[in-house]
PDB file of C-alpha atoms in Angstrom:
ATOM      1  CA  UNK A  11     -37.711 152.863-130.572  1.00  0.00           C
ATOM      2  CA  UNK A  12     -35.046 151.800-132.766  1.00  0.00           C
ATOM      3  CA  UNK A  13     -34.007 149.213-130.624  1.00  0.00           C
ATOM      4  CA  UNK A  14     -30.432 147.994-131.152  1.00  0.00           C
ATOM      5  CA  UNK A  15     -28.436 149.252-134.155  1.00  0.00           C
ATOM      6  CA  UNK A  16     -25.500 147.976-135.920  1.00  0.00           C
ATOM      7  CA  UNK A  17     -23.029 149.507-138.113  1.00  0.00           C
ATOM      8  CA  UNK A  18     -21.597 148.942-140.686  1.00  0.00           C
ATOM      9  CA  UNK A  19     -23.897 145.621-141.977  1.00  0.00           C
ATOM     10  CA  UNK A  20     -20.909 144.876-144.020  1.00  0.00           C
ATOM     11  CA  UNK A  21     -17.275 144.982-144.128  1.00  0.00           C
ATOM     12  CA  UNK A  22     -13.921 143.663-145.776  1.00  0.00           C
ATOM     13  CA  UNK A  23     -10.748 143.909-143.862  1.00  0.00           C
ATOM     14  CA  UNK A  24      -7.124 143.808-145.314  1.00  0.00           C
ATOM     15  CA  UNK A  25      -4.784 141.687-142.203  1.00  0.00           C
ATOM     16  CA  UNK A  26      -3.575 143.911-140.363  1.00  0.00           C
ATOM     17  CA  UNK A  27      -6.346 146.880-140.604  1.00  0.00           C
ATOM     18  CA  UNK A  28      -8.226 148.041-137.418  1.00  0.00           C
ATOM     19  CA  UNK A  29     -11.857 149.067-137.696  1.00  0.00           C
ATOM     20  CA  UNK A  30     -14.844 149.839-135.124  1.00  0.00           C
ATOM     21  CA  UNK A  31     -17.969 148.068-135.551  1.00  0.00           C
ATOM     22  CA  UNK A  32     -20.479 150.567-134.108  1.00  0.00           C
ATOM     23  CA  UNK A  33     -23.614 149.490-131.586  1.00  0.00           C
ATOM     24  CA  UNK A  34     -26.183 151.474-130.194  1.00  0.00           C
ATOM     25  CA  UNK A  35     -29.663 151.373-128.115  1.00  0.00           C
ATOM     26  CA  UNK A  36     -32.154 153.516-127.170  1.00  0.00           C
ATOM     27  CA  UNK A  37     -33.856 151.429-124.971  1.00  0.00           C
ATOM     28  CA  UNK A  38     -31.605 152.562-121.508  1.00  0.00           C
ATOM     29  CA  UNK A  39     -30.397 149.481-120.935  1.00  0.00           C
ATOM     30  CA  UNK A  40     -27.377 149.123-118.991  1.00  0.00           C
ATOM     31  CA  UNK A  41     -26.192 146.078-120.104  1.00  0.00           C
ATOM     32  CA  UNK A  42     -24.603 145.822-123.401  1.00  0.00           C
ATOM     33  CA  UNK A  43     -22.791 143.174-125.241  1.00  0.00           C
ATOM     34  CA  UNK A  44     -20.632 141.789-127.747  1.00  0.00           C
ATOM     35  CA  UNK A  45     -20.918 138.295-129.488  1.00  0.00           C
ATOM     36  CA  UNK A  46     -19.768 136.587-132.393  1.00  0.00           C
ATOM     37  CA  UNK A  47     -21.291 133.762-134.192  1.00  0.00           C
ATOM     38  CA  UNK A  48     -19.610 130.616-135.981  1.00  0.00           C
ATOM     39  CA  UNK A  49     -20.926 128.009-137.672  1.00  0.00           C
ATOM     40  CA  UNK A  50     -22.067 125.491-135.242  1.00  0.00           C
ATOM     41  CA  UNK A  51     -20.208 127.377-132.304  1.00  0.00           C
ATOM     42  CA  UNK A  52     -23.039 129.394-131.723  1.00  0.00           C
ATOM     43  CA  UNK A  53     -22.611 132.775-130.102  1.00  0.00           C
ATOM     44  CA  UNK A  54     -19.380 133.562-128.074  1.00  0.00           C
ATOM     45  CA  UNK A  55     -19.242 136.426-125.915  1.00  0.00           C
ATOM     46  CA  UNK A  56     -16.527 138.488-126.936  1.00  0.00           C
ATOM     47  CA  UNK A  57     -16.972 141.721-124.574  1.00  0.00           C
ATOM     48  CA  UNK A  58     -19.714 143.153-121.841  1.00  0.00           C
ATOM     49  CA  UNK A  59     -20.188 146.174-120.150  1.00  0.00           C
ATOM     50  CA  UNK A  60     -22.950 146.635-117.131  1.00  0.00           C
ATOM     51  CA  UNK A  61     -22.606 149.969-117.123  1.00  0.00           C
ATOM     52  CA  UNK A  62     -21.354 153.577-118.700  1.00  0.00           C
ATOM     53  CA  UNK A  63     -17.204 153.189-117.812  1.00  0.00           C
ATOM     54  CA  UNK A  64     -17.717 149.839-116.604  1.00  0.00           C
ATOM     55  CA  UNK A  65     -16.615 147.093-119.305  1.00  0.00           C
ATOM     56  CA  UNK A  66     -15.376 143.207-118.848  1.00  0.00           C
ATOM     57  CA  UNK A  67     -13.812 140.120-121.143  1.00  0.00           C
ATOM     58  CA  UNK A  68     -15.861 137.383-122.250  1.00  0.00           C
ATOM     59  CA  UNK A  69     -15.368 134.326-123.413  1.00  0.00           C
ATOM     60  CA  UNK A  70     -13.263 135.637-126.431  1.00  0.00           C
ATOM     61  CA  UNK A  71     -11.323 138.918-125.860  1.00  0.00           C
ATOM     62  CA  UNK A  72      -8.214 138.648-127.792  1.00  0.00           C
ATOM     63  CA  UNK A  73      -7.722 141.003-130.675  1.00  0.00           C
ATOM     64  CA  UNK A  74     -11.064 143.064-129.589  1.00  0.00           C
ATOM     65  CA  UNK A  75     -11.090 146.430-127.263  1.00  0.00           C
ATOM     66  CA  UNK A  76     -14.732 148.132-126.469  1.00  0.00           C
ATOM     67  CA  UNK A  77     -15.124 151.336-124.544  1.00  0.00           C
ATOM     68  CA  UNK A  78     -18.807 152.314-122.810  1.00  0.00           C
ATOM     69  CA  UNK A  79     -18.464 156.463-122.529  1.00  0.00           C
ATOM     70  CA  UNK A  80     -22.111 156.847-122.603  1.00  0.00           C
ATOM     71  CA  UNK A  81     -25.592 154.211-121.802  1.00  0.00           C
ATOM     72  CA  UNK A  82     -26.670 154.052-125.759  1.00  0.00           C
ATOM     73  CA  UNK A  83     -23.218 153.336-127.298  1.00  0.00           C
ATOM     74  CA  UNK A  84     -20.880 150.234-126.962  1.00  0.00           C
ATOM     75  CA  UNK A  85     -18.293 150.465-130.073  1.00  0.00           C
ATOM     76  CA  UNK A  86     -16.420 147.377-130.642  1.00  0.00           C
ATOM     77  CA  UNK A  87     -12.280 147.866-132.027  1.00  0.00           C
ATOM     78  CA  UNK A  88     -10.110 145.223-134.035  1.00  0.00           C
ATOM     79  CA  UNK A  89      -6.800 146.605-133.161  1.00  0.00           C
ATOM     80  CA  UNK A  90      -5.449 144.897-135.885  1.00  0.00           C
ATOM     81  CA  UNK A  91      -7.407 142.158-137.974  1.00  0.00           C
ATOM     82  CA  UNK A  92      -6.743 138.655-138.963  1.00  0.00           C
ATOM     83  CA  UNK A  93      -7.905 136.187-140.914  1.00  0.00           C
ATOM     84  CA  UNK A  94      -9.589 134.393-137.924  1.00  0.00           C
ATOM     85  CA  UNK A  95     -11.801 137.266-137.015  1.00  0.00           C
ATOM     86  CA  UNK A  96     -14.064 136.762-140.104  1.00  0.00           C
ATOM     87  CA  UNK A  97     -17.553 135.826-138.579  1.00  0.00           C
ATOM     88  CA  UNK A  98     -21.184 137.947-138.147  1.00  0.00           C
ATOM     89  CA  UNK A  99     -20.948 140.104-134.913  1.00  0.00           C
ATOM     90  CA  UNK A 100     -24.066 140.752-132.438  1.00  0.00           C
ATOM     91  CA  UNK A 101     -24.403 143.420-130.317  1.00  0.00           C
ATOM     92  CA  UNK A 102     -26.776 142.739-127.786  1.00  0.00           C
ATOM     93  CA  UNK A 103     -28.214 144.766-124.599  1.00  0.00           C
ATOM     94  CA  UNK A 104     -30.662 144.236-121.529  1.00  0.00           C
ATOM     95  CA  UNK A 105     -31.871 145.627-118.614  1.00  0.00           C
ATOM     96  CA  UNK A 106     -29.503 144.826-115.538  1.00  0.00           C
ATOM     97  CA  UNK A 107     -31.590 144.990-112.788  1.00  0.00           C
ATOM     98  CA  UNK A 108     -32.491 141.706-112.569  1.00  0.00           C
ATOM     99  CA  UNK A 109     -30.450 138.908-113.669  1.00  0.00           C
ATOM    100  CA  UNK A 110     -33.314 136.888-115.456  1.00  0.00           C
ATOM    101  CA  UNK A 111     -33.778 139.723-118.299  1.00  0.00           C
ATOM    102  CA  UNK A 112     -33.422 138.521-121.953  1.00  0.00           C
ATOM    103  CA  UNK A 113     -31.755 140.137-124.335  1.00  0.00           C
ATOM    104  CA  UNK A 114     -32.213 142.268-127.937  1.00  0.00           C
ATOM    105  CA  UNK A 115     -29.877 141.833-130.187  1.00  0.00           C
ATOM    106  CA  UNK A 116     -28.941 144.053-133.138  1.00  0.00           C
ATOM    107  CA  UNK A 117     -29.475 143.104-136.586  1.00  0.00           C
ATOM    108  CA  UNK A 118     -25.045 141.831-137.024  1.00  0.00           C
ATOM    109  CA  UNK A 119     -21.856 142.992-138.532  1.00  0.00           C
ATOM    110  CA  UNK A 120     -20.408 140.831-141.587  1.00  0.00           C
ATOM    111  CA  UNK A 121     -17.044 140.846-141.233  1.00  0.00           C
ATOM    112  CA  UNK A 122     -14.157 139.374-143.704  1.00  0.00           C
ATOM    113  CA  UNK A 123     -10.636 139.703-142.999  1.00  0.00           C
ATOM    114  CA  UNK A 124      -8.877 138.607-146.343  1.00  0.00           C
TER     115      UNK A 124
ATOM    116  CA  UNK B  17     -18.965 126.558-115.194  1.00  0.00           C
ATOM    117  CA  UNK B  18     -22.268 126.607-117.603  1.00  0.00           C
ATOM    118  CA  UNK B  19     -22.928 124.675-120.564  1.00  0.00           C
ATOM    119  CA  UNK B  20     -25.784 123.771-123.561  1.00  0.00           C
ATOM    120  CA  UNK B  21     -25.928 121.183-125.486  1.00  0.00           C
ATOM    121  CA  UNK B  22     -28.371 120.952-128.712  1.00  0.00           C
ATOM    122  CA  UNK B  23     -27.898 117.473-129.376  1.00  0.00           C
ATOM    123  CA  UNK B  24     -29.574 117.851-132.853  1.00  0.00           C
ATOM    124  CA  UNK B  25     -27.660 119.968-136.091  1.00  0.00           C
ATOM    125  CA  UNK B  26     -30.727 119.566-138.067  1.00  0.00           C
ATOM    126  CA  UNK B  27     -34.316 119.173-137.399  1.00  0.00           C
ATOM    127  CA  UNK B  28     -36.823 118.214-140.251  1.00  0.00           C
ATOM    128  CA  UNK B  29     -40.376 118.156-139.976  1.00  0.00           C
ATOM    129  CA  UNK B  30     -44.199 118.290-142.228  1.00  0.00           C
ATOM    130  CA  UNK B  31     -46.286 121.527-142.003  1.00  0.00           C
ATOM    131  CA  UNK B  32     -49.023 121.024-139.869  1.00  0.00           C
ATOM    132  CA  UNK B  33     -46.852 118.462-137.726  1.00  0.00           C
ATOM    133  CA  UNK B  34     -46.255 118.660-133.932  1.00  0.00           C
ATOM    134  CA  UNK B  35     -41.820 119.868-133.782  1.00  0.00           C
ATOM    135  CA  UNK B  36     -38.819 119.824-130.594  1.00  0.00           C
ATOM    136  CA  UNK B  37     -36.364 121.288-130.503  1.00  0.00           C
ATOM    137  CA  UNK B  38     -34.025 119.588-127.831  1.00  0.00           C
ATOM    138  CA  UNK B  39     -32.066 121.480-125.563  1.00  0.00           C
ATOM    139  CA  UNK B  40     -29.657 120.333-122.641  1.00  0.00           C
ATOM    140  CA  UNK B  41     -27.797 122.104-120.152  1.00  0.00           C
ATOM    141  CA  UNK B  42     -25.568 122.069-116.927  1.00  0.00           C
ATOM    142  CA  UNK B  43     -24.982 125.294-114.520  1.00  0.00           C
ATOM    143  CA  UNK B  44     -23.967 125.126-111.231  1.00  0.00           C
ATOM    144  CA  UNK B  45     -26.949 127.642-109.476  1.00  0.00           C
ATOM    145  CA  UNK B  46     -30.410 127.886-110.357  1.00  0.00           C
ATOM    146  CA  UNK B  47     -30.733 127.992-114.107  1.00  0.00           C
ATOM    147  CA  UNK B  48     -32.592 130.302-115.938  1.00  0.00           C
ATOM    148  CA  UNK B  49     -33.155 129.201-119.623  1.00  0.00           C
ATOM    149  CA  UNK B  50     -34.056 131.381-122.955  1.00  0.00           C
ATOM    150  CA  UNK B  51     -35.416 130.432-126.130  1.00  0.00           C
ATOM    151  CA  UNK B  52     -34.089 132.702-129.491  1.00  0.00           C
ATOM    152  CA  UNK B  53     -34.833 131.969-133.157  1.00  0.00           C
ATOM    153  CA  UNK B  54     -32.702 133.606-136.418  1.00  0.00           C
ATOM    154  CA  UNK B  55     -34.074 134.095-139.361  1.00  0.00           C
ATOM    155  CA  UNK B  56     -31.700 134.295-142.224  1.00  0.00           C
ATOM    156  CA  UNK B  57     -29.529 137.438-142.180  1.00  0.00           C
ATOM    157  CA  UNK B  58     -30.843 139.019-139.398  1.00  0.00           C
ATOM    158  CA  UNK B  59     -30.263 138.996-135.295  1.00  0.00           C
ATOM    159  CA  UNK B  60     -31.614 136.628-132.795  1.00  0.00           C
ATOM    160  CA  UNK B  61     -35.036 137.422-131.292  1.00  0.00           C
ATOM    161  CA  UNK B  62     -36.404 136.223-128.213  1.00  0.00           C
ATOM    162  CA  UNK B  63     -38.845 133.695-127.506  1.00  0.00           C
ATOM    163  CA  UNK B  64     -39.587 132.676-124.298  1.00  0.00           C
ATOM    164  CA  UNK B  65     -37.763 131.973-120.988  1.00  0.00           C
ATOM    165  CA  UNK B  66     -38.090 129.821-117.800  1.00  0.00           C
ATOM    166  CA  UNK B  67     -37.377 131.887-114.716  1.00  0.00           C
ATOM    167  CA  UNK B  68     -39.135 129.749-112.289  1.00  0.00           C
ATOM    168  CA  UNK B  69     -42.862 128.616-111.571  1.00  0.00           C
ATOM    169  CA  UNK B  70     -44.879 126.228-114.326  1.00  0.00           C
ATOM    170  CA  UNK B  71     -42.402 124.079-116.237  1.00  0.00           C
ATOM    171  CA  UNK B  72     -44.550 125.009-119.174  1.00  0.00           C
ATOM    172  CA  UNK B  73     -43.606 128.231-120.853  1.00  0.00           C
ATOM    173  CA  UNK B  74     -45.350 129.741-123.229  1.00  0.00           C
ATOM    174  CA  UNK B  75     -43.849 132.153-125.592  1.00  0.00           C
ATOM    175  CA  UNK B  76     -44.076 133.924-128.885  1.00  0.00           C
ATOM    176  CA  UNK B  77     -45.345 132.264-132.217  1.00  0.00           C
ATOM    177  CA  UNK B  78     -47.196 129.698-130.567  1.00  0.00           C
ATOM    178  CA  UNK B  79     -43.963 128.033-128.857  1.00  0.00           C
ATOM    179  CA  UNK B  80     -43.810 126.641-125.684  1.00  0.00           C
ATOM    180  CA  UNK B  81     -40.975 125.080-123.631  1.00  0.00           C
ATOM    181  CA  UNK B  82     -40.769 122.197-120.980  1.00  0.00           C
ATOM    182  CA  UNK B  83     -38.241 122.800-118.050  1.00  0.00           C
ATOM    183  CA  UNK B  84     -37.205 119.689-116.672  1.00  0.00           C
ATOM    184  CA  UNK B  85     -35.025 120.019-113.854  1.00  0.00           C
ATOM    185  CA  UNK B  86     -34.432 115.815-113.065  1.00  0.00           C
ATOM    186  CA  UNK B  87     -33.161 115.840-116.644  1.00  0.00           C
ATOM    187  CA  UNK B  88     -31.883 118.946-117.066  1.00  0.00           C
ATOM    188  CA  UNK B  89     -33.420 120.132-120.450  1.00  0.00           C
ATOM    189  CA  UNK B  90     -35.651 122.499-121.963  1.00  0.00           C
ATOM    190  CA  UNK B  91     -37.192 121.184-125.214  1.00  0.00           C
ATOM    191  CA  UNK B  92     -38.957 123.725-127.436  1.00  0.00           C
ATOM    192  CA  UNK B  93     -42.069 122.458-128.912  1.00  0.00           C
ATOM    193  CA  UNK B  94     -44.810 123.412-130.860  1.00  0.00           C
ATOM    194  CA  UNK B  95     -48.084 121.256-131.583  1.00  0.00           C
ATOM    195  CA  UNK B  96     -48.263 122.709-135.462  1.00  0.00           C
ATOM    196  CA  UNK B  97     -45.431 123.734-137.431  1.00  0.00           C
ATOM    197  CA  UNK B  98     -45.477 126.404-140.215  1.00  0.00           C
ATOM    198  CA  UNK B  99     -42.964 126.927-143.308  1.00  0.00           C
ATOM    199  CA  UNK B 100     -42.634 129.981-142.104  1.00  0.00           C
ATOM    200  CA  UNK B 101     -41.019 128.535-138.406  1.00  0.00           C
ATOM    201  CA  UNK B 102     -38.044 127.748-140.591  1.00  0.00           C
ATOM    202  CA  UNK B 103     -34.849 128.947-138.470  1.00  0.00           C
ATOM    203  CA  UNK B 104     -31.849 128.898-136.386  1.00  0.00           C
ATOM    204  CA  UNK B 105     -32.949 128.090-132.952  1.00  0.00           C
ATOM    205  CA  UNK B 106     -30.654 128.408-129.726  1.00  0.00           C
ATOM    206  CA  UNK B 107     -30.846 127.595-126.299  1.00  0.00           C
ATOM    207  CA  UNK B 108     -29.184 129.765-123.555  1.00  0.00           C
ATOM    208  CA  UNK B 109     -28.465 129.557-119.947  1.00  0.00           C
ATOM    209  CA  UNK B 110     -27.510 132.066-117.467  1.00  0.00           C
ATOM    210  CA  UNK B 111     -26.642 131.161-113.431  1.00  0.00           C
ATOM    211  CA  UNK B 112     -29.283 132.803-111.465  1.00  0.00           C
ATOM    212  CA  UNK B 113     -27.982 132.910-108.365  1.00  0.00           C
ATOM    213  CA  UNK B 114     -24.708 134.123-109.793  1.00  0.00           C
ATOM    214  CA  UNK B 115     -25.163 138.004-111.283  1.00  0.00           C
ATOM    215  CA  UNK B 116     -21.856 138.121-112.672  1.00  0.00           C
ATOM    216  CA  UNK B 117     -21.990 134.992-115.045  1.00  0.00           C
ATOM    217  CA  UNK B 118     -23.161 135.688-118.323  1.00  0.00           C
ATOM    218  CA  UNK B 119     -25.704 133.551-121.146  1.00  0.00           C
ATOM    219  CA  UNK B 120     -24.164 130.531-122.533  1.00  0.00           C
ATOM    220  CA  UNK B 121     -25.236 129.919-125.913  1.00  0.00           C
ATOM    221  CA  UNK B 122     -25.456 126.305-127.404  1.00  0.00           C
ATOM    222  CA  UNK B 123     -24.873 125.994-130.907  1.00  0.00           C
ATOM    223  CA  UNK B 124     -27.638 126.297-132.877  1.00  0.00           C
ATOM    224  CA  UNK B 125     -30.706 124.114-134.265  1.00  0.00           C
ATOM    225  CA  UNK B 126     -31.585 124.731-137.773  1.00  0.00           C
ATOM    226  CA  UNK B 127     -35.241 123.524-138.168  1.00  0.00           C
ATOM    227  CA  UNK B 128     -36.694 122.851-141.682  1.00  0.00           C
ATOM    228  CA  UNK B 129     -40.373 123.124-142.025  1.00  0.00           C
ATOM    229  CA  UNK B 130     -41.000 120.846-145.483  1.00  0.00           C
ATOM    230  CA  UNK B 131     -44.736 121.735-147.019  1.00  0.00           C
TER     231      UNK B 131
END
């Protein structure tokens, strides 16, 4: 198993250019996730999906759409980047069946937005 | 609405020494609590969790955690650190008897290991 993969592992952004920061699993999870992480913030939960069609906001959703067509893949879109989205984004995913299931995370997305 | 505190930015502590990581947290349901470590430039990897049962939890590495409910913490430990332990560590918290509230992060311990 691959586990959870994350594409590109780098990338600079011009203000105002959109991008998708691709994540995939191959582990059938149905949970999937979207984080980013700030120094001494921690990780904030951007965007989640429990299921294929099924997707929800998280902590914080402004400036980020995600889509879940299929199980394995959970894109994330900056619609049109700024400044403040420069950070390292984590896709994550789990099982869903039960509600105490950990998580795997993917190996992060370095973003800057100049 | 849940919360985690890690009270400490920085942890320092000798090879071969006994290390905590401290780790606070409020949620309103039953909490169930997860360990993760970073190593530099990569993603966050699980380490142990406290559903329910023994307040001890063992995990991966040799780490264990202590669930205290009367003080609500849960304080990774480990009776010998290695260099190689040196990492991010976060606490998390989920609501267990609420399936549509996600994990809470805290912010992040960074532990050095000195030899």
């Amino acid at each position: 198993n691959a586990g959870v993969t994350q594409t590109p592992k780098f990338q600079v952004l011009k203000t105002g250019q959109s991008m998708t920061l691709q994540c995939a699993q191959d582990m059938n999870h149905e949970y999937m996730s979207w984080y980013r992480q700030d120094p001494g913030m921690g990780l904030r939960l951007i965007h989640y999906s429990v299921g294929a069609g099924i997707t929800d906001q998280g902590e914080v959703p402004n400036g980020y759409n995600v889509s879940r067509s299929t199980t394995e893949d959970f894109p994330l879109r900056l619609l049109s980047a700024a400044p403040s989205q420069t950070s390292v984004y984590f896709c994550a995913s789990s099982y869903s069946g039960t509600i105490n299931n950990e998580q795997f995370f993917g190996p992060g997305t370095r973003l800057t937005v100049l | 609405a849940q919360s985690v505190a890690q009270p400490e930015d920085q942890v320092n502590v000798a090879e071969g020494n006994p290390l905590t990581v401290k780790c606070t947290y409020s949620v309103s349901g039953n909490p169930y609590l997860f360990w993760y470590v970073q190593y530099p430039n990569r993603g966050l990897q699980f380490l142990l969790k406290y559903i329910t049962g023994d307040n001890l939890v063992k995990g991966s590495y040799g780490f264990e955690a202590e669930f205290n409910k009367s003080q609500t913490s849960f304080h990774l430990k480990k009776p010998s650190a290695l260099v190689s332990d040196s990492a991010l560590y976060f606490c998390a918290v989920r609501d267990g008897d609420n399936y549509g509230q996600n994990f809470v992060f805290g912010p992040g311990t960074r532990l050095s290991v000195l030899p």
